Coordinates of C-alpha atoms in Angstrom, one line a residue:
M4 CA -39.3 70.8 40.6
G5 CA -40.0 74.3 39.4
A6 CA -40.4 74.9 35.7
K7 CA -37.3 76.1 34.0
I8 CA -37.5 79.5 32.3
L9 CA -35.7 79.6 29.0
L10 CA -34.9 83.1 27.8
S11 CA -33.5 83.9 24.3
T12 CA -30.6 86.3 23.9
E13 CA -33.0 89.0 22.4
K14 CA -35.3 88.9 25.5
K15 CA -32.4 89.1 27.8
S16 CA -31.1 92.2 26.1
A17 CA -34.6 93.9 26.1
L18 CA -35.1 93.2 29.9
K19 CA -31.6 94.5 30.6
I20 CA -32.4 97.9 28.8
A21 CA -35.8 98.1 30.5
F22 CA -34.3 97.5 33.9
I23 CA -31.6 100.2 33.4
Y24 CA -34.3 102.7 32.3
L25 CA -36.5 101.9 35.2
C26 CA -33.7 102.4 37.7
F27 CA -32.5 105.6 36.2
S28 CA -36.0 107.2 35.8
G29 CA -37.1 106.2 39.3
A30 CA -34.0 107.7 40.8
W31 CA -34.4 110.9 38.8
I32 CA -38.0 111.5 39.8
L33 CA -37.5 110.6 43.4
F34 CA -34.4 112.5 44.2
S35 CA -34.5 115.5 41.8
D36 CA -37.8 116.9 43.2
Q37 CA -36.8 116.6 46.8
L38 CA -33.5 118.4 46.1
L39 CA -35.4 121.3 44.4
Y40 CA -37.9 121.7 47.2
F41 CA -35.0 121.9 49.6
F42 CA -33.4 124.9 47.9
I43 CA -36.4 126.7 46.1
S44 CA -39.6 127.9 47.7
D45 CA -40.9 130.1 44.8
S46 CA -43.7 128.1 43.1
L47 CA -43.4 130.0 39.7
L48 CA -39.6 129.4 39.6
M49 CA -40.2 125.8 40.7
T50 CA -42.6 125.3 37.7
K51 CA -40.0 126.7 35.2
I52 CA -37.2 124.6 36.6
Q53 CA -39.4 121.4 36.6
T54 CA -40.1 122.1 32.9
V55 CA -36.4 122.4 32.1
K56 CA -35.8 119.3 34.3
G57 CA -38.3 117.3 32.2
W58 CA -36.7 118.2 28.9
F59 CA -33.3 117.4 30.4
F60 CA -34.6 114.0 31.6
V61 CA -35.9 113.4 28.1
L62 CA -32.5 114.2 26.5
I63 CA -30.6 112.1 29.0
T64 CA -33.0 109.2 28.7
A65 CA -32.8 109.4 24.9
F66 CA -29.0 109.4 24.9
L67 CA -29.0 106.5 27.4
I68 CA -31.4 104.4 25.3
F69 CA -29.4 105.3 22.1
F70 CA -26.2 104.2 23.8
L71 CA -27.7 100.9 25.1
L72 CA -29.4 100.1 21.9
Q73 CA -26.3 100.8 19.8
R74 CA -24.2 98.6 22.1
E75 CA -26.7 95.7 21.8
L76 CA -27.0 96.2 18.1
R77 CA -23.2 95.9 17.8
K78 CA -23.3 92.6 19.7
M79 CA -26.1 91.3 17.6
I80 CA -24.3 92.2 14.4
S81 CA -21.1 90.5 15.7
V82 CA -23.0 87.4 16.6
R83 CA -24.8 87.4 13.2
R84 CA -21.5 87.8 11.4
K85 CA -19.9 84.9 13.3
L86 CA -23.0 82.8 12.6
D87 CA -22.8 83.6 8.9
E88 CA -19.1 82.8 8.9
S89 CA -19.8 79.6 10.7
E90 CA -22.6 78.7 8.3
E91 CA -20.3 79.5 5.4
K92 CA -17.6 77.3 6.7
Y93 CA -20.0 74.5 7.3
R94 CA -21.5 75.0 3.8
I95 CA -18.0 74.9 2.2
V96 CA -17.1 71.8 4.2
V97 CA -20.3 70.1 3.2
E98 CA -20.1 71.1 -0.4
N99 CA -16.5 70.3 -0.9
S100 CA -16.1 67.2 1.3
P101 CA -15.2 64.1 -0.7
D102 CA -17.1 62.1 2.0
L103 CA -20.8 61.8 2.0
L104 CA -22.6 63.7 4.9
Y105 CA -26.2 62.6 5.4
R106 CA -29.1 62.6 7.8
T107 CA -32.1 60.2 7.9
D108 CA -35.3 60.1 9.9
M109 CA -36.2 57.3 12.2
D110 CA -37.6 55.3 9.3
G111 CA -34.3 55.4 7.5
R112 CA -35.4 57.9 4.8
I113 CA -32.8 60.4 3.7
I114 CA -33.7 64.0 4.7
F115 CA -30.3 65.6 4.0
V116 CA -27.4 64.6 1.9
S117 CA -24.2 66.5 0.8
P118 CA -23.4 67.3 -2.8
S119 CA -20.7 64.6 -2.9
V120 CA -23.6 62.0 -3.2
Q121 CA -23.5 62.7 -7.0
K122 CA -19.8 61.7 -7.3
L123 CA -20.0 58.7 -5.0
S124 CA -23.3 57.1 -6.0
G125 CA -24.4 58.8 -9.2
Y126 CA -27.6 60.1 -7.6
S127 CA -28.3 63.9 -7.5
E128 CA -29.2 65.5 -4.1
E129 CA -32.8 65.7 -5.3
E130 CA -32.9 62.0 -6.3
A131 CA -31.3 60.9 -3.0
M132 CA -33.8 62.8 -0.8
G133 CA -36.5 60.4 0.5
M134 CA -34.7 57.2 -0.5
K135 CA -34.8 54.4 2.1
M136 CA -31.4 53.2 3.3
A137 CA -32.3 49.5 3.8
E138 CA -34.3 48.9 0.5
E139 CA -32.6 51.3 -1.9
I140 CA -29.0 52.0 -0.7
Y141 CA -27.6 48.9 1.0
A142 CA -26.7 46.0 -1.3
N143 CA -27.5 43.5 1.5
P144 CA -30.3 44.5 3.9
I145 CA -28.7 42.3 6.6
E146 CA -25.7 44.6 6.6
R147 CA -28.1 47.5 7.4
E148 CA -29.6 45.5 10.2
G149 CA -26.0 45.0 11.6
F150 CA -25.5 48.8 11.4
L151 CA -28.7 49.5 13.4
K152 CA -28.0 46.9 16.0
Q153 CA -24.5 48.4 16.7
L154 CA -26.0 51.9 16.7
E155 CA -28.7 51.0 19.2
A156 CA -26.2 49.1 21.4
D157 CA -23.5 51.8 21.6
G158 CA -25.3 55.0 20.5
Y159 CA -22.8 55.4 17.7
V160 CA -21.1 53.5 14.9
K161 CA -17.5 53.7 13.9
N162 CA -15.9 52.6 10.6
Y163 CA -18.8 50.3 9.8
E164 CA -18.1 48.8 6.3
A165 CA -20.8 47.6 4.0
R166 CA -21.5 47.4 0.3
V167 CA -23.9 50.0 -1.2
K168 CA -25.4 50.5 -4.6
R169 CA -24.7 53.1 -7.2
K170 CA -27.3 54.5 -9.5
D171 CA -26.0 52.3 -12.4
G172 CA -26.3 49.1 -10.2
T173 CA -22.6 48.7 -9.5
L174 CA -21.5 48.2 -5.9
W175 CA -18.9 50.1 -3.8
W176 CA -17.6 49.7 -0.3
A177 CA -18.7 52.4 2.2
S178 CA -17.2 53.0 5.7
T179 CA -19.6 54.9 7.9
N180 CA -19.3 56.9 11.2
A181 CA -22.7 57.7 12.6
H182 CA -24.8 58.6 15.7
F183 CA -28.3 59.6 16.7
Y184 CA -29.3 63.3 16.5
R185 CA -31.9 65.0 18.8
D186 CA -34.3 67.9 18.7
R187 CA -34.2 70.9 21.2
Q188 CA -36.2 68.8 23.7
G189 CA -33.5 66.0 23.5
T190 CA -35.7 63.5 21.7
I191 CA -34.0 61.2 19.1
V192 CA -35.4 62.1 15.7
G193 CA -32.9 60.5 13.3
V194 CA -29.4 59.4 12.4
E195 CA -26.6 61.5 10.9
G196 CA -23.3 60.4 9.8
V197 CA -20.3 60.5 7.4
T198 CA -19.7 57.9 4.8
R199 CA -16.3 57.4 3.0
D200 CA -15.6 55.4 -0.2
V201 CA -13.1 52.6 0.9
T202 CA -13.5 50.5 -2.3
R203 CA -9.8 50.9 -3.2
K204 CA -8.8 50.0 0.4
K205 CA -10.9 46.8 0.3
E206 CA -9.5 45.9 -3.2
A207 CA -6.0 46.5 -1.8
E208 CA -6.7 44.4 1.2
R209 CA -8.1 41.6 -1.0
A210 CA -5.1 41.8 -3.3
L211 CA -2.8 41.8 -0.3
L212 CA -4.6 38.7 1.1
E213 CA -4.4 37.0 -2.3
S214 CA -0.7 37.9 -2.4
E215 CA -0.2 36.5 1.1
H216 CA -1.9 33.3 0.1
Q217 CA 0.2 33.0 -3.0
L218 CA 3.4 33.7 -1.0
R219 CA 2.4 31.2 1.7
A220 CA 1.7 28.6 -1.0
I221 CA 5.2 29.3 -2.5
L222 CA 6.9 29.1 0.9
E223 CA 5.1 25.9 1.9
A224 CA 5.8 24.3 -1.5
N225 CA 9.5 25.2 -1.3
P226 CA 11.6 22.1 -0.7
D227 CA 14.2 24.2 1.1
P228 CA 13.7 25.2 4.7
M229 CA 12.7 28.9 5.1
V230 CA 12.5 31.1 8.2
L231 CA 11.2 34.6 8.6
Y232 CA 12.9 36.4 11.5
D233 CA 12.1 39.6 13.5
L234 CA 14.9 42.0 14.6
E235 CA 15.5 40.0 17.8
G236 CA 16.2 36.9 15.8
C237 CA 13.0 35.1 16.8
P238 CA 11.1 33.3 14.0
L239 CA 7.9 34.9 12.8
Y240 CA 7.2 32.0 10.3
I241 CA 8.8 28.7 9.3
N242 CA 7.7 26.6 6.4
P243 CA 6.9 22.8 6.5
A244 CA 10.3 22.0 4.9
F245 CA 12.1 23.5 7.9
T246 CA 10.2 21.2 10.3
Q247 CA 10.8 18.2 8.0
V248 CA 14.6 18.9 7.8
F249 CA 15.4 20.3 11.3
G250 CA 12.6 18.8 13.4
W251 CA 11.3 21.9 15.2
T252 CA 7.7 23.1 14.8
F253 CA 6.7 26.8 14.9
S254 CA 4.9 26.4 18.3
E255 CA 8.2 25.1 19.8
L256 CA 10.2 28.1 18.5
K257 CA 7.7 30.9 18.9
G258 CA 9.2 33.8 21.0
R259 CA 12.7 32.3 21.2
K260 CA 15.7 31.9 19.1
I261 CA 16.3 28.7 17.1
P262 CA 19.0 26.6 18.9
F263 CA 20.6 25.3 15.8
V264 CA 23.8 27.3 15.4
P265 CA 26.8 25.2 16.5
E266 CA 29.5 27.0 18.6
S267 CA 32.0 26.7 15.7
E268 CA 29.7 28.7 13.4
T269 CA 28.6 31.4 15.9
G270 CA 31.2 34.0 14.9
L271 CA 30.7 33.7 11.2
S272 CA 26.9 33.8 11.5
M273 CA 26.9 37.0 13.7
K274 CA 29.3 38.7 11.3
K275 CA 27.0 37.9 8.3
I276 CA 23.9 39.0 10.2
K277 CA 25.4 42.4 11.1
K278 CA 26.5 42.8 7.5
I279 CA 23.1 42.2 6.0
Y280 CA 21.4 44.6 8.4
R281 CA 24.1 47.2 7.8
T282 CA 24.1 47.1 4.0
G283 CA 20.6 45.9 3.4
K284 CA 21.9 43.7 0.5
P285 CA 21.1 40.0 0.1
L286 CA 24.0 37.5 0.8
S287 CA 24.7 33.8 0.7
F288 CA 27.3 31.8 2.5
E289 CA 28.2 28.2 3.3
T290 CA 27.9 27.1 7.0
R291 CA 26.6 24.4 9.3
R292 CA 23.5 23.9 11.4
L293 CA 22.3 21.4 14.0
T294 CA 19.0 19.5 13.8
K295 CA 16.7 18.9 16.7
D296 CA 18.1 15.4 17.1
G297 CA 21.7 16.6 17.1
R298 CA 22.8 15.9 13.5
L299 CA 25.1 18.4 11.9
L300 CA 24.2 19.5 8.4
D301 CA 26.2 21.3 5.8
I302 CA 24.1 24.1 4.3
I303 CA 24.0 27.1 2.1
L304 CA 22.3 30.0 3.9
S305 CA 20.8 32.7 1.7
A306 CA 19.3 35.8 3.4
A307 CA 17.7 39.1 2.6
V308 CA 16.2 41.9 4.8
I309 CA 12.4 42.6 4.7
K310 CA 10.9 46.1 4.9
D311 CA 7.6 47.7 5.5
G312 CA 5.8 50.4 3.4
T313 CA 8.1 53.1 4.8
E314 CA 11.3 51.2 3.8
T315 CA 12.0 50.4 7.4
I316 CA 13.7 47.1 8.0
Y317 CA 11.7 44.9 10.4
G318 CA 13.2 41.5 9.9
M319 CA 15.0 39.0 7.7
V320 CA 14.0 36.1 5.5
V321 CA 16.4 33.1 5.3
N322 CA 16.5 30.2 2.8
I323 CA 18.4 27.1 3.8
T324 CA 19.7 24.6 1.3
D325 CA 20.9 21.3 2.7
I326 CA 24.1 20.3 0.8
S327 CA 25.2 17.5 3.2
E328 CA 24.6 14.8 0.6
K329 CA 26.3 16.9 -2.0
K330 CA 29.3 17.4 0.2
M331 CA 29.4 13.7 1.0
L332 CA 29.2 12.9 -2.8
E333 CA 32.0 15.4 -3.4
A334 CA 34.1 13.7 -0.7
Q335 CA 33.3 10.3 -2.2
Y336 CA 34.1 11.5 -5.7
E337 CA 37.4 12.9 -4.4
Q338 CA 38.1 9.6 -2.6
A339 CA 37.1 7.7 -5.7
Q340 CA 39.6 9.8 -7.7
K341 CA 42.3 8.9 -5.2
M342 CA 41.3 5.2 -5.3
E343 CA 41.4 5.3 -9.1
S344 CA 44.9 6.7 -9.0
L345 CA 45.7 4.1 -6.4
G346 CA 44.2 1.4 -8.6
T347 CA 46.4 2.5 -11.5
L348 CA 49.4 2.5 -9.3
A349 CA 48.4 -0.9 -7.8
G350 CA 47.9 -2.3 -11.3
G351 CA 51.3 -1.2 -12.4
I352 CA 53.0 -2.6 -9.3
A353 CA 51.0 -5.8 -9.4
H354 CA 51.9 -6.4 -13.1
D355 CA 55.6 -6.0 -12.4
F356 CA 55.4 -8.0 -9.2
N357 CA 53.4 -10.8 -11.0
N358 CA 56.2 -11.0 -13.5
Y359 CA 58.9 -11.4 -10.8
L360 CA 56.7 -13.8 -8.9
S361 CA 56.2 -15.9 -11.9
G362 CA 59.9 -16.2 -12.3
I363 CA 60.3 -17.1 -8.7
F364 CA 57.5 -19.6 -8.9
G365 CA 58.9 -21.2 -12.1
Y366 CA 62.5 -21.5 -10.8
L367 CA 61.3 -22.9 -7.5
D368 CA 59.4 -25.6 -9.4
L369 CA 62.4 -26.3 -11.5
A370 CA 64.6 -26.5 -8.4
R371 CA 62.2 -29.0 -6.7
K372 CA 62.1 -31.1 -9.9
Y373 CA 65.9 -31.5 -10.0
T374 CA 66.6 -31.9 -6.3
S375 CA 67.0 -35.4 -4.8
D376 CA 67.2 -34.1 -1.2
E377 CA 63.9 -34.9 0.4
K378 CA 64.2 -32.1 3.0
V379 CA 65.0 -29.5 0.3
S380 CA 62.1 -30.7 -1.8
R381 CA 59.8 -30.3 1.2
Y382 CA 60.9 -26.7 1.8
L383 CA 60.6 -25.9 -1.8
S384 CA 57.0 -27.2 -1.8
K385 CA 56.2 -24.9 1.1
A386 CA 57.8 -22.0 -0.7
L387 CA 55.7 -22.8 -3.8
K388 CA 52.5 -22.8 -1.6
S389 CA 53.5 -19.4 -0.2
S390 CA 54.2 -18.2 -3.7
D391 CA 50.8 -19.4 -4.8
R392 CA 49.2 -17.4 -2.0
A393 CA 51.2 -14.3 -3.1
K394 CA 50.1 -15.0 -6.6
S395 CA 46.4 -14.8 -5.4
L396 CA 47.0 -11.5 -3.7
T397 CA 48.6 -10.2 -6.8
H398 CA 45.6 -11.3 -8.8
Q399 CA 43.4 -9.3 -6.3
L400 CA 45.4 -6.2 -7.0
L401 CA 45.1 -6.7 -10.7
T402 CA 41.4 -7.3 -10.3
F403 CA 41.0 -4.1 -8.2
S404 CA 42.9 -2.0 -10.7
K405 CA 40.9 -3.3 -13.7
G406 CA 37.4 -2.9 -12.2
G407 CA 36.9 -6.5 -11.1
A408 CA 35.4 -8.5 -14.0
P409 CA 35.2 -12.0 -12.5
V410 CA 36.9 -15.0 -14.3
K411 CA 34.5 -17.7 -13.3
E412 CA 35.0 -21.5 -13.1
I413 CA 32.6 -24.1 -11.9
G414 CA 33.7 -25.7 -8.6
G415 CA 32.8 -26.7 -5.1
L416 CA 32.9 -24.4 -2.1
D417 CA 34.4 -27.0 0.3
P418 CA 37.3 -27.0 1.1
F419 CA 37.7 -23.5 -0.5
L420 CA 35.7 -21.8 2.3
K421 CA 37.6 -23.5 5.1
E422 CA 41.0 -22.7 3.6
T423 CA 40.1 -19.1 3.0
A424 CA 38.7 -18.5 6.5
Q425 CA 41.6 -20.3 8.2
F426 CA 44.1 -18.3 6.2
A427 CA 42.3 -15.0 7.1
L428 CA 42.5 -15.9 10.8
S429 CA 46.1 -17.0 10.9
G430 CA 47.6 -15.9 14.2
A431 CA 44.3 -14.4 15.5
N432 CA 42.8 -15.1 18.9
V433 CA 39.5 -16.1 17.1
S434 CA 38.6 -19.6 16.0
C435 CA 36.2 -20.7 13.2
S436 CA 33.8 -23.6 13.2
F437 CA 32.2 -25.0 10.0
D438 CA 28.8 -26.4 9.1
L439 CA 29.3 -27.4 5.4
P440 CA 27.0 -30.3 4.2
E441 CA 28.5 -32.9 1.9
D442 CA 25.8 -32.4 -0.7
L443 CA 26.6 -28.7 -1.2
W444 CA 26.0 -27.6 -4.8
S445 CA 28.8 -26.4 -7.1
C446 CA 28.9 -22.7 -8.0
E447 CA 30.4 -20.8 -10.9
Y448 CA 32.6 -18.3 -9.4
D449 CA 36.0 -16.5 -9.4
R450 CA 38.0 -18.1 -6.6
N451 CA 40.2 -15.0 -6.1
Q452 CA 37.2 -12.6 -5.9
V453 CA 35.0 -14.7 -3.7
G454 CA 38.0 -15.4 -1.5
Q455 CA 38.4 -11.7 -1.1
V456 CA 34.7 -11.5 0.0
I457 CA 35.2 -14.2 2.6
D458 CA 38.4 -12.6 3.8
N459 CA 36.7 -9.2 4.3
I460 CA 33.7 -10.6 6.2
V461 CA 35.9 -12.9 8.4
I462 CA 38.4 -10.1 9.2
N463 CA 35.5 -7.8 10.1
A464 CA 34.1 -10.5 12.4
H465 CA 37.5 -10.8 14.0
H466 CA 37.7 -7.1 14.6
A467 CA 34.2 -7.2 16.2
M468 CA 35.6 -9.6 18.9
P469 CA 38.8 -7.9 20.2
E470 CA 38.7 -10.1 23.3
G471 CA 38.6 -13.3 21.2
G472 CA 35.7 -15.7 20.4
E473 CA 34.4 -18.0 17.7
I474 CA 33.1 -17.5 14.2
L475 CA 30.5 -19.9 12.8
M476 CA 30.5 -20.5 9.0
A477 CA 27.6 -22.4 7.6
A478 CA 26.3 -23.1 4.1
R479 CA 23.1 -24.7 2.6
N480 CA 21.4 -25.2 -0.7
L481 CA 18.4 -23.0 -1.7
D482 CA 16.1 -24.0 -4.5
Q483 CA 13.8 -21.0 -5.2
G484 CA 11.2 -21.8 -7.8
N485 CA 9.8 -18.3 -7.4
A486 CA 11.5 -14.9 -6.7
M487 CA 12.4 -14.5 -3.1
P488 CA 9.9 -12.2 -1.4
D489 CA 12.4 -10.5 0.9
L490 CA 15.5 -10.5 -1.5
P491 CA 16.0 -8.9 -4.9
L492 CA 17.0 -12.2 -6.5
P493 CA 15.4 -14.0 -9.5
P494 CA 14.1 -17.5 -9.2
G495 CA 16.8 -20.2 -9.3
K496 CA 19.2 -22.3 -7.3
Y497 CA 21.6 -20.7 -4.8
V498 CA 24.1 -21.5 -2.1
K499 CA 23.6 -19.5 1.0
I500 CA 26.9 -18.9 3.0
S501 CA 26.3 -17.5 6.5
I502 CA 29.2 -16.1 8.6
R503 CA 28.2 -15.3 12.2
D504 CA 30.2 -13.7 15.0
M505 CA 29.4 -13.0 18.7
G506 CA 30.9 -9.5 18.6
T507 CA 29.7 -6.0 19.4
G508 CA 27.1 -5.8 16.7
I509 CA 26.1 -3.0 14.4
A510 CA 23.9 0.0 15.4
P511 CA 20.5 0.0 13.6
K512 CA 21.2 3.5 12.2
Y513 CA 24.3 2.1 10.4
L514 CA 22.8 -1.1 9.0
K515 CA 21.6 0.5 5.8
R516 CA 25.0 2.2 5.1
I517 CA 27.5 -0.5 5.8
F518 CA 27.8 -1.4 2.1
D519 CA 28.2 2.3 1.0
P520 CA 31.6 3.1 -0.4
F521 CA 33.9 4.8 2.1
F522 CA 31.6 4.2 5.0
S523 CA 33.3 2.7 8.1
T524 CA 32.6 2.7 11.8
K525 CA 36.3 1.8 12.5
Q526 CA 38.8 4.5 13.2
T527 CA 41.3 3.0 10.7
G528 CA 38.9 1.6 8.2
S529 CA 38.9 2.7 4.5
G530 CA 35.2 1.8 4.0
L531 CA 36.0 -0.3 0.9
G532 CA 36.0 -3.8 2.2
L533 CA 32.2 -4.4 2.4
A534 CA 31.5 -2.2 -0.6
T535 CA 33.9 -4.2 -2.7
S536 CA 32.5 -7.5 -1.4
Y537 CA 29.0 -6.3 -2.2
S538 CA 30.1 -5.4 -5.7
I539 CA 31.8 -8.7 -6.3
V540 CA 28.8 -10.8 -5.2
K541 CA 26.5 -8.6 -7.3
R542 CA 28.7 -9.2 -10.4
H543 CA 28.4 -12.9 -9.7
G544 CA 24.5 -12.6 -9.8
G545 CA 24.1 -12.9 -6.0
I546 CA 23.6 -10.6 -3.0
I547 CA 24.9 -10.0 0.5
T548 CA 22.5 -9.3 3.5
V549 CA 23.3 -8.6 7.1
E550 CA 21.5 -9.2 10.4
S551 CA 22.8 -7.6 13.6
Q552 CA 22.0 -6.8 17.3
L553 CA 24.0 -4.6 19.5
G554 CA 26.0 -6.6 22.0
K555 CA 24.9 -10.0 20.4
G556 CA 26.8 -10.0 17.2
S557 CA 26.2 -10.0 13.4
C558 CA 25.5 -12.5 10.7
F559 CA 26.4 -11.9 7.0
N560 CA 24.6 -14.0 4.4
V561 CA 26.2 -14.4 0.9
Y562 CA 23.9 -15.8 -1.8
L563 CA 25.7 -17.3 -4.9
P564 CA 24.0 -18.8 -7.9
A565 CA 24.5 -22.6 -8.0
T566 CA 24.5 -25.3 -10.6
G567 CA 22.1 -27.5 -8.6
E568 CA 24.6 -30.4 -8.8
K569 CA 26.7 -31.8 -6.1
A570 CA 30.3 -30.6 -6.2
Q571 CA 32.7 -33.3 -7.5
V572 CA 35.8 -33.9 -5.3
L573 CA 38.7 -34.0 -7.7
K574 CA 41.5 -36.2 -6.8
E575 CA 45.0 -34.8 -7.2
A576 CA 46.6 -36.3 -10.2
D577 CA 49.7 -38.4 -9.7
P578 CA 52.8 -36.5 -10.7
F579 CA 54.4 -37.5 -14.0
V580 CA 57.1 -36.1 -16.3
Y581 CA 55.6 -34.5 -19.4
K582 CA 57.5 -34.7 -22.7
G583 CA 56.6 -33.1 -25.9
K584 CA 58.1 -31.8 -29.2
G585 CA 57.8 -28.9 -31.5
Q586 CA 58.6 -25.2 -31.6
I587 CA 57.0 -22.6 -29.2
L588 CA 57.1 -18.8 -29.5
I589 CA 57.3 -16.9 -26.2
M590 CA 56.7 -13.1 -26.1
D591 CA 57.3 -11.3 -22.8
D592 CA 59.1 -8.0 -21.9
E593 CA 60.7 -9.5 -18.8
A594 CA 63.9 -11.4 -19.4
I595 CA 63.4 -13.5 -16.2
I596 CA 60.1 -14.8 -17.5
R597 CA 61.5 -15.5 -20.9
D598 CA 64.5 -17.4 -19.4
M599 CA 62.3 -19.3 -16.9
L600 CA 59.8 -20.4 -19.5
T601 CA 62.5 -21.3 -22.0
Q602 CA 64.2 -23.5 -19.4
M603 CA 60.9 -25.2 -18.4
L604 CA 59.8 -25.9 -22.0
A605 CA 63.2 -27.0 -23.0
D606 CA 63.1 -29.6 -20.2
M607 CA 59.8 -30.9 -21.6
G608 CA 61.4 -31.4 -25.1
F609 CA 60.3 -28.2 -26.9
S610 CA 62.5 -25.8 -28.8
V611 CA 61.8 -22.2 -27.8
V612 CA 62.0 -18.8 -29.6
A613 CA 61.7 -15.7 -27.3
A614 CA 60.6 -12.2 -28.3
E615 CA 60.6 -9.0 -26.3
D616 CA 57.4 -7.4 -27.8
G617 CA 54.7 -7.9 -30.3
N618 CA 56.5 -6.6 -33.3
Q619 CA 59.3 -9.2 -32.9
A620 CA 56.8 -11.9 -32.3
L621 CA 54.8 -11.0 -35.5
A622 CA 57.9 -10.8 -37.6
F623 CA 59.0 -14.3 -36.5
F624 CA 55.4 -15.7 -36.9
K625 CA 55.2 -14.5 -40.5
R626 CA 58.6 -16.1 -41.3
Q627 CA 57.4 -19.4 -39.8
M628 CA 54.1 -19.5 -41.7
G629 CA 55.7 -20.6 -44.9
S630 CA 58.3 -22.9 -43.4
E631 CA 58.2 -26.7 -43.0
R632 CA 58.4 -26.3 -39.2
P633 CA 55.2 -24.6 -38.0
L634 CA 54.8 -23.4 -34.4
A635 CA 53.2 -25.8 -31.9
A636 CA 52.1 -23.0 -29.6
V637 CA 52.4 -19.3 -28.9
I638 CA 52.6 -17.9 -25.3
L639 CA 52.0 -14.1 -25.2
D640 CA 52.2 -11.5 -22.4
L641 CA 48.9 -9.5 -22.7
T642 CA 50.4 -6.1 -21.9
I643 CA 53.8 -4.7 -22.8
P644 CA 54.5 -1.2 -21.4
G645 CA 55.3 1.1 -24.3
G646 CA 55.0 -1.6 -26.9
M647 CA 52.6 -4.1 -28.6
G648 CA 51.2 -6.6 -26.2
G649 CA 49.3 -9.9 -26.6
K650 CA 45.9 -8.1 -26.9
E651 CA 47.0 -6.1 -29.9

C-alpha cells in the first residue's frame, strides 16, 4: 500500500494559492507575447508595450495574491474564533461541571482532573495530579480491578459504582462512565471518564431496602391475611397468614386472580373496588370469601390504593380479618339469649304445671286409697305412674330454667338405665339390648338429669337408624388408681355406660364439635341435646366421649363417679295406713295444693292450718310459739310469685 500523505489546512491553502499563481502567470506570459507579435512589428514600440505589460502583470498579480490571501485569512480567523469558542465552552463545562472529569495514563496516574475534584474529594487539582487510582483513590483495590476488567472486555465502562476516599479519610460512592483514549496515531495512551457522586442515591437505596425489609417483616408477622394487588387484580405479594387461612401459595396465584370471591359477593366486591380506585380513599366492609378447600369465611376487608413517586396509582393493598368465629359466637350469644328467655318462660310454666300436677297426683292417690273397685284401683295406679313420668319431665324443665344444679342421691343404675332407655324408645322401630352386670357399683347422681342424658343419647341413636335396628347398652366398673391417660378424669372409681348404635355414623370433621352448644347435623335439631348432656355429666364429676365410623355407627361412653360398692336392691315396702297427730302448717299460693294436702294430712290424723304466702305463715308461727300446742311440721312452697316464699 502506498504511503498516505497527510496535509494540514495551512499547507492546503498555500498550495492552492501557488497553483492559482502558476496558472495565471504561465497563461499571461504564453499568450500575451504571441498576441503582441501578431499585431505589432515595430521593435521599439514592442519594448515599450512589454514594459507596460510587465507593470500591469505585477499589479494584477499583487491584487490577485492580496485577494486570495485575504480570503484565506478570513477563513483562518473564522476557524480560530470557532476553535476559541469551542475551547471556551469546553472550559466552562469542565470548570462548572458538578461531576468529576479526569484522565489517567496507562499506569493509572491522574494526568488531568476538573476543578470539581476539590468539592468532591477535598483534593486540589495540583494535589490530585499524579495520584494513583488503585492505591490512593479507591477504598478497595479489588473494585479498581473490576473496573479495569470491564474496561478491557468492552472498551468502555458505564455506571460503575465503587467507594472512593476523600482527603479527610471518609468514603463516598462514585459512579463512573469511562473509555480508553488514543493519540493521533490511534494508540491507546490512557483512560478518560466522568465520575458522579451517588452517595445520596446509595443511602436512599439502603434506606429503601431497610424499609422494605421492615415492611416485609411487619406484613409477614401480621396475623391477618394481606394481599398486594396490581391494577389487573393479580397478586403481587401475599403474606404467610393468607396462605395459612385461605390455603393458596403465591406460586399458585402468580399471574392470575384469586378464585375466592363467591358469586353472591361479586357485585358488592366490584362496586367497592371501583369506588376505591375512583376516590383513592381507604375503605372497609364486611363480606365473605372462599378458602382453597371450599370453606366460606365471614371477613372484614380493609383496602387502600398504593402509589408510586409520581402519585400514580399502580395497585391496592388489602387486609383481611377473619370474623367467622366472632360471627358464630354472636349467633351463639343471640341463641343463648333466646334460650335464657325460653328458660325463664319454661321455669314459670313448669312451676305452675308442677303445682297443678301435684294436685292431680295427690287426688289420684286419695281416690285410689278410698276405692274398693279393683279395676278402678288398677287404672288409678296407671294414672299415677303417668303422672310420675310427667312430674319427672316437669322437673327437667325446672332444672333447665335454673341452670341445672344436680340433686344427687346414691343409688344403683339397674333397673334405672333399662327403664329410661325403654321409655325413650316407646313406639320406635328400634330395640335395645342390655349388658348390665349384677355387681355394678352404686353412683351418686340426679336421676332426673342423668335420665335426660340417657334419653338424649338413645334418641340420637334412634335417629341415626331411620330404617330400624338395635341399640346395645352396656355398663362396667372401672377402678382407676391413677389418672386415665386418655381421659381428663382424676383417679378413682367410675361406672362406664356405653350406648352403641349401628347407624350412619358421624363424619370425622364433626366429631370435635358435637358437644358444642347449638351445633347439630340434623335439619330440625336445636344443637342442645348433647351439649346439655355433656354439661350434666361434667357437673356430676364425669365425662362423655364418642367413637364413630361413617356407615358403621357410633358409641357414646358416659363415665360417672361410683361408690365402689355393689348397689343394694331395695324391696318395695308393704303398703300400710300411716296415722299421726299434731298440727301442721302449710304455705302454698295454689288453692288446689292447699286443699289436697289438707285432705291427705287430715286423713292421716293431723290438724292443718293453711297460709297463702310467707307473711301469713310467719304471723301464725309467731302466735303458735307461745302456745301449749306447738307445730309438728311446716310445709312451705319455696317460691311465691309476688310474695314471700319458703326461701325467704
